[in-house]
Structures are given as C-alpha cells and as structure tokens.
Coordinates of C-alpha atoms in Angstrom, one line a residue:
X612 CA 4.0 -59.6 -30.0
X613 CA 7.4 -59.1 -30.3
X614 CA 9.0 -58.6 -33.8
X615 CA 11.9 -61.0 -35.2
X616 CA 15.3 -59.6 -34.8
X617 CA 16.0 -59.4 -38.6
X618 CA 12.8 -57.4 -38.8
X619 CA 13.4 -55.2 -35.6
X620 CA 17.1 -54.4 -36.8
X621 CA 15.6 -53.5 -40.2
X622 CA 13.1 -51.0 -39.0
X623 CA 15.4 -49.6 -36.5
X624 CA 18.1 -49.1 -39.4
X625 CA 15.5 -47.1 -41.5
X626 CA 14.4 -45.1 -38.8
X627 CA 17.8 -44.0 -37.9
X628 CA 18.7 -43.3 -41.3
X629 CA 15.7 -41.3 -42.0
X630 CA 16.0 -38.8 -38.5
X631 CA 19.7 -38.6 -39.6
X632 CA 18.6 -37.2 -42.8
X633 CA 16.0 -34.9 -41.2
X634 CA 18.3 -33.3 -38.7
X635 CA 21.1 -33.4 -41.4
X636 CA 23.4 -34.8 -39.5
X637 CA 26.6 -36.2 -41.0
X638 CA 28.6 -38.6 -39.2
X639 CA 31.9 -37.3 -40.5
X640 CA 31.2 -34.1 -39.0
X641 CA 31.3 -35.5 -35.2
X642 CA 35.0 -35.9 -34.2
X643 CA 34.4 -32.3 -32.2
X644 CA 31.9 -33.6 -30.3
X645 CA 33.4 -36.9 -29.8
X646 CA 36.2 -35.1 -28.1
X647 CA 33.7 -33.1 -26.0
X648 CA 31.8 -36.4 -24.7
X649 CA 35.5 -37.6 -23.9
X650 CA 36.5 -34.7 -22.0
X651 CA 33.0 -34.8 -19.9
X652 CA 33.5 -38.7 -19.0
X653 CA 37.4 -38.0 -18.1
X654 CA 36.3 -34.7 -16.0
X655 CA 33.5 -36.8 -14.3
X656 CA 34.7 -40.3 -13.6
X657 CA 35.4 -40.6 -9.9
X658 CA 39.4 -40.7 -8.6
X659 CA 41.0 -43.4 -6.8
X660 CA 40.4 -41.6 -3.4
X661 CA 36.9 -41.3 -4.3
X662 CA 36.6 -45.2 -5.1
X663 CA 38.7 -45.8 -1.8
X664 CA 36.3 -43.4 0.2
X665 CA 33.0 -45.9 -1.1
X666 CA 34.9 -48.8 -0.5
X667 CA 35.7 -47.9 3.4
X668 CA 32.1 -46.8 3.8
X669 CA 30.9 -50.5 3.2
X670 CA 33.5 -51.6 5.5
X671 CA 32.4 -49.0 8.2
X672 CA 28.9 -49.9 7.6
X673 CA 29.6 -53.9 8.3
X674 CA 31.8 -52.5 11.4
X675 CA 28.3 -50.6 12.2
X676 CA 26.4 -54.2 11.6
X677 CA 28.6 -55.9 14.3
X678 CA 27.7 -52.9 16.7
X679 CA 24.3 -53.5 16.4
X680 CA 24.2 -57.4 16.2
X681 CA 27.3 -58.5 17.8
X682 CA 29.4 -61.1 16.4
X683 CA 26.7 -63.6 16.6
X684 CA 25.3 -65.6 13.4
X685 CA 22.4 -63.1 12.8
X686 CA 24.7 -60.2 12.3
X687 CA 24.2 -59.4 8.5
X688 CA 26.6 -58.3 5.7
X689 CA 26.5 -54.8 4.0
X690 CA 27.1 -55.0 0.4
X691 CA 27.5 -52.2 -2.0
X692 CA 25.3 -52.4 -5.5
X693 CA 24.0 -50.0 -8.4
X694 CA 26.0 -47.6 -9.9
X695 CA 29.3 -48.2 -7.9
X696 CA 29.5 -51.9 -8.6
X697 CA 28.5 -51.3 -12.4
X698 CA 31.4 -48.6 -12.6
X699 CA 28.9 -46.3 -13.7
X700 CA 29.1 -43.7 -10.9
X701 CA 30.5 -40.0 -10.8
X702 CA 31.6 -37.8 -8.1
X703 CA 28.2 -37.3 -6.8
X704 CA 26.4 -40.4 -7.0
X705 CA 24.9 -41.9 -4.2
X706 CA 26.1 -45.2 -2.6
X707 CA 23.4 -48.0 -2.7
X708 CA 24.0 -50.7 0.0
X709 CA 21.7 -53.5 0.7
X710 CA 22.1 -55.2 4.4
X711 CA 22.1 -58.9 3.5
X712 CA 21.0 -61.9 6.2
X713 CA 21.7 -64.9 4.2
X714 CA 20.1 -66.8 1.4
X715 CA 18.3 -64.9 -1.4
X716 CA 16.1 -67.8 -2.2
X717 CA 14.5 -67.1 1.0
X718 CA 11.5 -64.7 1.4
X719 CA 12.8 -61.9 4.1
X720 CA 9.1 -60.4 5.2
X721 CA 8.5 -56.7 4.6
X722 CA 8.1 -56.0 8.4
X723 CA 11.6 -57.5 9.3
X724 CA 13.1 -55.2 6.8
X725 CA 11.7 -52.2 8.4
X726 CA 12.7 -53.5 11.9
X727 CA 16.4 -54.0 10.3
X728 CA 16.3 -50.4 9.2
X729 CA 15.2 -48.9 12.2
X730 CA 17.8 -50.5 14.2
X731 CA 20.4 -49.0 11.7
X732 CA 18.7 -45.5 11.7
X733 CA 18.8 -45.5 15.8
X734 CA 22.8 -46.2 15.3
X735 CA 22.8 -43.3 12.7
X736 CA 21.2 -40.7 15.0
X737 CA 23.5 -41.6 17.8
X738 CA 26.0 -41.0 15.3
X739 CA 24.8 -37.9 14.3
X740 CA 24.7 -36.4 17.8
X741 CA 28.8 -36.9 17.6
X742 CA 28.8 -35.2 14.3
X743 CA 29.8 -38.0 12.0
X744 CA 26.7 -38.3 9.6
X745 CA 23.9 -35.8 8.7
X746 CA 21.0 -35.8 6.9
X747 CA 19.0 -39.4 8.1
X748 CA 15.7 -39.9 6.3
X749 CA 13.8 -43.0 7.1
X750 CA 11.4 -44.1 4.0
X751 CA 9.4 -47.0 5.2
X752 CA 6.3 -46.6 3.0
X753 CA 8.2 -46.9 -0.4
X754 CA 7.9 -50.1 -2.2
X755 CA 11.9 -50.7 -1.4
X756 CA 12.0 -49.2 2.4
X757 CA 15.3 -47.4 2.7
X758 CA 17.3 -45.3 5.3
X759 CA 19.1 -42.4 3.8
X760 CA 22.0 -40.7 5.4
X761 CA 25.0 -38.8 4.4
X762 CA 28.7 -39.4 5.7
X763 CA 29.6 -36.1 7.0
X764 CA 33.4 -36.7 6.2
X765 CA 32.8 -37.4 2.2
X766 CA 29.6 -36.0 2.0
X767 CA 28.7 -39.5 0.0
X768 CA 24.7 -40.1 0.5
X769 CA 24.0 -43.8 1.4
X770 CA 21.1 -45.5 0.4
X771 CA 20.2 -48.4 2.7
X772 CA 17.8 -51.2 1.8
X773 CA 17.5 -54.8 3.0
X774 CA 17.7 -58.0 1.3
X775 CA 17.9 -56.4 -2.1
X776 CA 19.0 -59.3 -4.3
X777 CA 17.3 -58.1 -7.3
X778 CA 19.4 -54.7 -7.4
X779 CA 22.6 -56.8 -6.7
X780 CA 21.9 -58.9 -9.2
X781 CA 21.1 -56.7 -11.9
X782 CA 24.3 -54.6 -10.7
X783 CA 26.7 -57.9 -11.2
X784 CA 25.0 -58.2 -14.4
X785 CA 25.8 -55.0 -16.1
X786 CA 29.5 -54.9 -14.7
X787 CA 30.0 -58.4 -16.2
X788 CA 28.3 -57.6 -19.6
X789 CA 30.6 -54.3 -20.0
X790 CA 33.6 -56.5 -20.5
X791 CA 32.3 -57.2 -23.8
X792 CA 32.8 -53.4 -25.2
X793 CA 33.6 -50.3 -23.1
X794 CA 31.4 -47.8 -25.3
X795 CA 28.8 -50.0 -23.5
X796 CA 29.7 -48.6 -19.8
X797 CA 31.0 -45.4 -21.3
X798 CA 27.6 -44.3 -23.0
X799 CA 25.4 -45.5 -20.1
X800 CA 27.6 -43.2 -17.7
X801 CA 27.2 -40.1 -20.0
X802 CA 23.3 -40.9 -20.5
X803 CA 23.2 -41.2 -16.8
X804 CA 25.2 -38.0 -16.5
X805 CA 23.0 -36.2 -19.2
X806 CA 19.4 -37.5 -17.3
X807 CA 20.6 -36.0 -14.2
X808 CA 21.7 -32.7 -15.5
X809 CA 18.1 -32.4 -17.1
X810 CA 16.1 -33.2 -14.4
X811 CA 14.6 -36.7 -16.0
X812 CA 16.5 -39.5 -13.8
X813 CA 14.1 -40.3 -11.0
X814 CA 11.7 -43.1 -10.9
X815 CA 9.9 -41.3 -8.1
X816 CA 9.2 -38.4 -10.3
X817 CA 8.1 -41.0 -13.1
X818 CA 11.0 -40.4 -15.4
X819 CA 13.9 -42.6 -16.1
X820 CA 15.6 -44.5 -13.3
X821 CA 19.3 -45.8 -13.9
X822 CA 18.5 -49.4 -14.9
X823 CA 16.0 -48.1 -17.5
X824 CA 18.4 -45.5 -19.0
X825 CA 21.1 -48.6 -19.0
X826 CA 18.4 -51.1 -20.8
X827 CA 17.8 -48.4 -23.5
X828 CA 21.7 -48.1 -24.1
X829 CA 22.2 -51.9 -24.1
X830 CA 19.1 -52.1 -26.8
X831 CA 20.5 -49.4 -28.6
X832 CA 24.1 -51.2 -28.9
X833 CA 22.2 -54.8 -29.7
X834 CA 20.5 -53.1 -32.7
X835 CA 23.6 -51.5 -34.5
X836 CA 24.5 -52.6 -37.9
X837 CA 26.6 -54.9 -37.1
X838 CA 25.8 -55.2 -33.4
X839 CA 27.8 -54.2 -30.3
X840 CA 26.4 -56.0 -28.1
X841 CA 24.9 -59.5 -28.3
X842 CA 21.1 -60.5 -27.4
X843 CA 20.7 -61.0 -23.5
X844 CA 18.9 -64.4 -24.4
X845 CA 22.2 -65.5 -25.7
X846 CA 24.1 -64.4 -22.7
X847 CA 21.4 -65.4 -20.2
X848 CA 21.1 -68.9 -22.0
X849 CA 22.7 -70.9 -18.9
X850 CA 20.9 -68.4 -16.4
X851 CA 21.6 -65.2 -14.6
X852 CA 24.2 -66.4 -12.3
X853 CA 27.0 -63.9 -12.8
X854 CA 29.9 -66.7 -12.9
X855 CA 27.8 -68.6 -15.5
X856 CA 27.1 -65.3 -17.5
X857 CA 30.4 -64.4 -17.2
X858 CA 31.3 -67.7 -19.1
X859 CA 29.1 -66.7 -21.7
X860 CA 30.5 -63.3 -21.9
X861 CA 34.4 -64.4 -22.2
X862 CA 32.9 -65.9 -25.9
X863 CA 32.1 -62.7 -27.3
X864 CA 34.9 -60.5 -26.0
X865 CA 35.8 -59.7 -29.6
X866 CA 31.9 -59.6 -30.7
X867 CA 32.4 -55.7 -31.5
X868 CA 35.3 -55.7 -33.5
X869 CA 33.3 -55.1 -36.7
X870 CA 31.7 -52.0 -35.3
X871 CA 34.0 -49.0 -35.2
X872 CA 31.3 -46.5 -34.5
X873 CA 32.5 -43.6 -32.2
X874 CA 30.9 -42.8 -28.8
X875 CA 29.5 -39.6 -30.6
X876 CA 27.7 -41.1 -33.2
X877 CA 25.8 -43.6 -30.7
X878 CA 24.8 -40.7 -28.4
X879 CA 23.4 -39.2 -31.0
X880 CA 21.8 -41.9 -32.7
X881 CA 20.3 -42.9 -29.3
X882 CA 19.0 -39.6 -28.8
X883 CA 17.2 -39.8 -31.8
X884 CA 15.9 -43.5 -31.2
X885 CA 14.5 -42.3 -27.9
X886 CA 12.9 -39.1 -29.3
X887 CA 11.2 -41.3 -32.0
X888 CA 10.0 -43.9 -29.2
X889 CA 8.6 -41.0 -26.9
X890 CA 7.0 -39.2 -29.5
X891 CA 5.1 -42.3 -31.0
X892 CA 4.4 -45.0 -28.3
X893 CA 1.3 -45.0 -26.6
X894 CA 2.2 -47.5 -24.0
X895 CA 5.4 -45.5 -22.6
X896 CA 3.4 -43.5 -19.8
X897 CA 2.8 -47.1 -18.2
X898 CA 6.2 -46.8 -16.4
X899 CA 6.7 -42.8 -17.2
X900 CA 4.0 -40.3 -16.3
X901 CA 2.2 -38.6 -19.3
X902 CA 3.7 -34.9 -18.5
X903 CA 6.8 -36.6 -17.9
X904 CA 7.0 -38.3 -21.4
X905 CA 6.8 -34.6 -22.8
X906 CA 9.4 -33.4 -20.4
X907 CA 11.8 -36.2 -21.8
X908 CA 11.1 -35.8 -25.3
X909 CA 11.5 -31.8 -24.9
X910 CA 14.8 -32.3 -23.2
X911 CA 16.0 -35.0 -26.4
X912 CA 14.8 -32.3 -28.7
X913 CA 16.5 -29.3 -27.0
X914 CA 19.8 -31.4 -26.7
X915 CA 19.6 -32.6 -30.7
X916 CA 19.2 -28.9 -31.5
X917 CA 22.1 -27.6 -29.5
X918 CA 24.2 -30.6 -31.0
X919 CA 23.0 -29.1 -34.8
X920 CA 24.2 -25.6 -33.5
X921 CA 27.4 -26.6 -32.2
X922 CA 28.3 -29.0 -35.7
X923 CA 27.0 -25.9 -37.6
X924 CA 29.8 -23.8 -35.4
X925 CA 26.8 -21.5 -33.6
X926 CA 27.7 -22.8 -30.4
X927 CA 30.9 -23.3 -28.3
X928 CA 31.8 -26.5 -26.8
X929 CA 31.2 -25.0 -23.1
X930 CA 27.6 -24.0 -24.1
X931 CA 27.1 -27.5 -25.2
X932 CA 28.7 -29.1 -21.9
X933 CA 26.3 -26.8 -20.2
X934 CA 23.3 -27.6 -22.2
X935 CA 24.0 -31.3 -22.1
X936 CA 25.6 -32.3 -18.8
X937 CA 25.5 -29.2 -16.6
X938 CA 28.2 -28.0 -14.8
X939 CA 31.3 -30.5 -15.4
X940 CA 33.3 -31.1 -11.8
X941 CA 36.4 -29.4 -11.6
X942 CA 39.3 -31.5 -10.1
X943 CA 38.5 -32.7 -6.3
X944 CA 41.6 -30.7 -5.1
X945 CA 40.5 -27.8 -6.5
X946 CA 37.0 -28.1 -5.7
X947 CA 37.1 -29.4 -1.8
X948 CA 37.4 -25.9 -0.6
X949 CA 34.5 -24.3 -2.8
X950 CA 32.3 -27.4 -1.6
X951 CA 32.7 -26.6 2.0
X952 CA 32.0 -23.1 2.0
X953 CA 28.9 -23.7 -0.6
X954 CA 25.6 -25.8 -0.4
X955 CA 26.3 -27.6 -3.8
X956 CA 25.2 -31.3 -4.0
X957 CA 28.6 -32.1 -5.2
X958 CA 30.3 -34.4 -2.4
X959 CA 33.5 -33.1 0.0
X960 CA 35.6 -36.1 -0.8
X961 CA 38.8 -36.3 1.9
X962 CA 41.8 -38.1 1.3
X963 CA 42.0 -41.3 3.6
X964 CA 44.6 -40.1 5.7
X965 CA 42.5 -36.9 6.8
X966 CA 39.3 -36.8 9.0
X967 CA 37.8 -40.2 8.9
X968 CA 34.3 -41.4 8.1
X969 CA 31.7 -41.8 10.6
X970 CA 34.0 -42.9 13.8
X971 CA 32.0 -45.3 15.9
X972 CA 32.1 -45.5 19.4
X973 CA 36.0 -45.8 20.8
X974 CA 35.8 -49.8 20.8
X975 CA 34.9 -49.9 17.4
X976 CA 37.5 -47.6 16.3
X977 CA 40.1 -49.7 17.7
X978 CA 38.5 -53.0 16.5
X979 CA 38.1 -51.6 13.0
X980 CA 40.1 -48.6 11.8

C-alpha cells in the first residue's frame, strides 16, 4: 500500500539527512562540484548542427516511406520520440523513430509491424549498397520489434519501431513537464550520462532504461522540501493528453521558486537515495536483475566515494569527471577528423552543407532535397 504523501516526504527527508551525515557531506562545500556538473552538461549538449541533422533525418525517413508506399493514403508518417523529443539527448545518442499509420486507439497487429519493418529494412539494404547507410540490424523477436540502421553521413544510429504511441506520449509528457523547472531536464540529462558511462543504462541487460532514470529524477524532485515538481496526479488530473497536461503545467511555472537547491546537491542526494533503495529493496530485482542490482549499487557507492575524495581535495576535477561520466566529448569541429580515424562510438556529425545523409534515388533527391 502506498504511503501518504506527508509520511513519504518525512521518511525521505530523514533518510537523506542521515546519509549526508554518514558521508559527512556539507552542502555548503558543493560549489566546485556544481561547476563540474555545469561543465559536463555544456560539453555534452548537442550543437545546433547536431539538432539539424536529427530533424533532417526524420525528413529523409519520411521521404523513404513515400519511396516505399507512394503518395497513397496508406503511406505512414515517421516521427521522432525518446531523448530527442525530450531534449535529453547528447552527441552520441540514438534517434528513436516510430512509423505511424494512423489512429493510436486502433490496435496494430504485431505481424503487420514486422512486415512494415521488413519493407524498410529492404530499402535500407539497397541504400547500404550505395554507401549511404551501414550496420543494419533487424530485431523482430523483441517485445517491441525494431530495425537499427546507422546513417553513414552523420554516424547517428536510428532505431525504428512501428506505432510506438506509448513511447511518443511519454516523450511528449516529459518534455512538457520539463518546462516547470530546468533542473528536471539537466539532472535527467546528467544522470543518463552517468548511467551510460558506467554501463547501467540498458533494459536489455536488466539495468536501468532512460525512462526509469527520468522517473527516479522526477520522484526525487517531487520529494524535496519544498518540492521542485508537483505530483503527477495533479498534472494528469485531466488525463494524459499533452495539450491538457500543458495547461496544468502552466499553473505550476513558478512552483519551484521556494526551492533553490543547486544541481550538485540534487545530484548527490539522488545518488544517496538510489543507493539506499538498491541496498534495501526486496522487489527491485523484478525489473532489474539481481546481479545488476549489485552492479548499480557498486557504481553508486564508487561514485559517492570519488565525490568525497574530490570534496576533500584528494581527487582532481578531471579525474572525477572521468569516474562519473567517462570521456567528455570535445567540440564537434575538433573531433570530426579524430572520429573518422578511429572506431569511437561517438558520431561524426557533418555540417548541413557537407555530404548529405542517406541520399535516396535520383528521383527522390530531386523531390525532397
């Protein structure tokens, strides 16, 4: 049974104070860590060119859909969702795409989803022979069948599914709620980067997926004293249609003013909160593997110890950055040549006026470019 909100807030506050005392973390000593987080956030945020590349890929995938289906009423629309729509993506993030045929309330059979993906995969293989895409994977046995393909020009991996209305809705809701306080977007972005750098960000590997990380961040901000985000039950009181939620969000745009906690304090207290949860919970392994729970716990503990060394002057900032977030990307212009000469997973992002992405047939180039 869920605890009453006041009881939950009191328990969370008491737990946090106890853990801060255990680790001897003084919130007044966190300005240097706040600067470190800000540096990481700025370094990993995508450039306008990288944003353009993703928007242009969505345009090109829609052109591919027309190549496959023609201009008939059966031609689907390809839309983005996930981290790109939530504005929580970084330079190396995948681009999640959904191939939509119509009404989200109409059930689309799994067999038809697989047939659709096979049609797109066939087109991708044709483009691969021309050197426009690479690394095509068809994963039809997954709970959500997908096709993965990497655009050769930008090195962006695109994951296509069919009628992924649930993913689209959740992405839109997260983006709308982020307007209440930018710390929600920033903390989610940093926690996703931290999880990825430490290898604990994959539901396939039974660790944490992006939405579970964002949900933890939201819960953390909802249980601050005073709260930074309101309860979702209030935001969703008129349903989960994004337009209705946006209206409710508008009435909370000054909600966070009473809470002035820094990003550094929120990051540290979230690690503490999740560490205690993974240590005490008997049910967490239902969603996360038992061994993976230990991996997450060890990662959090290692991060906290590194932070303590940093605050005590025993670890330099670059070393803590590496421990928490791995190698931080250099600017796109500086890294392009290096990326092309190595097997790095970081994408090679080209300026829009350079080699175009996924050129279609000559006819489609004339029609869409």
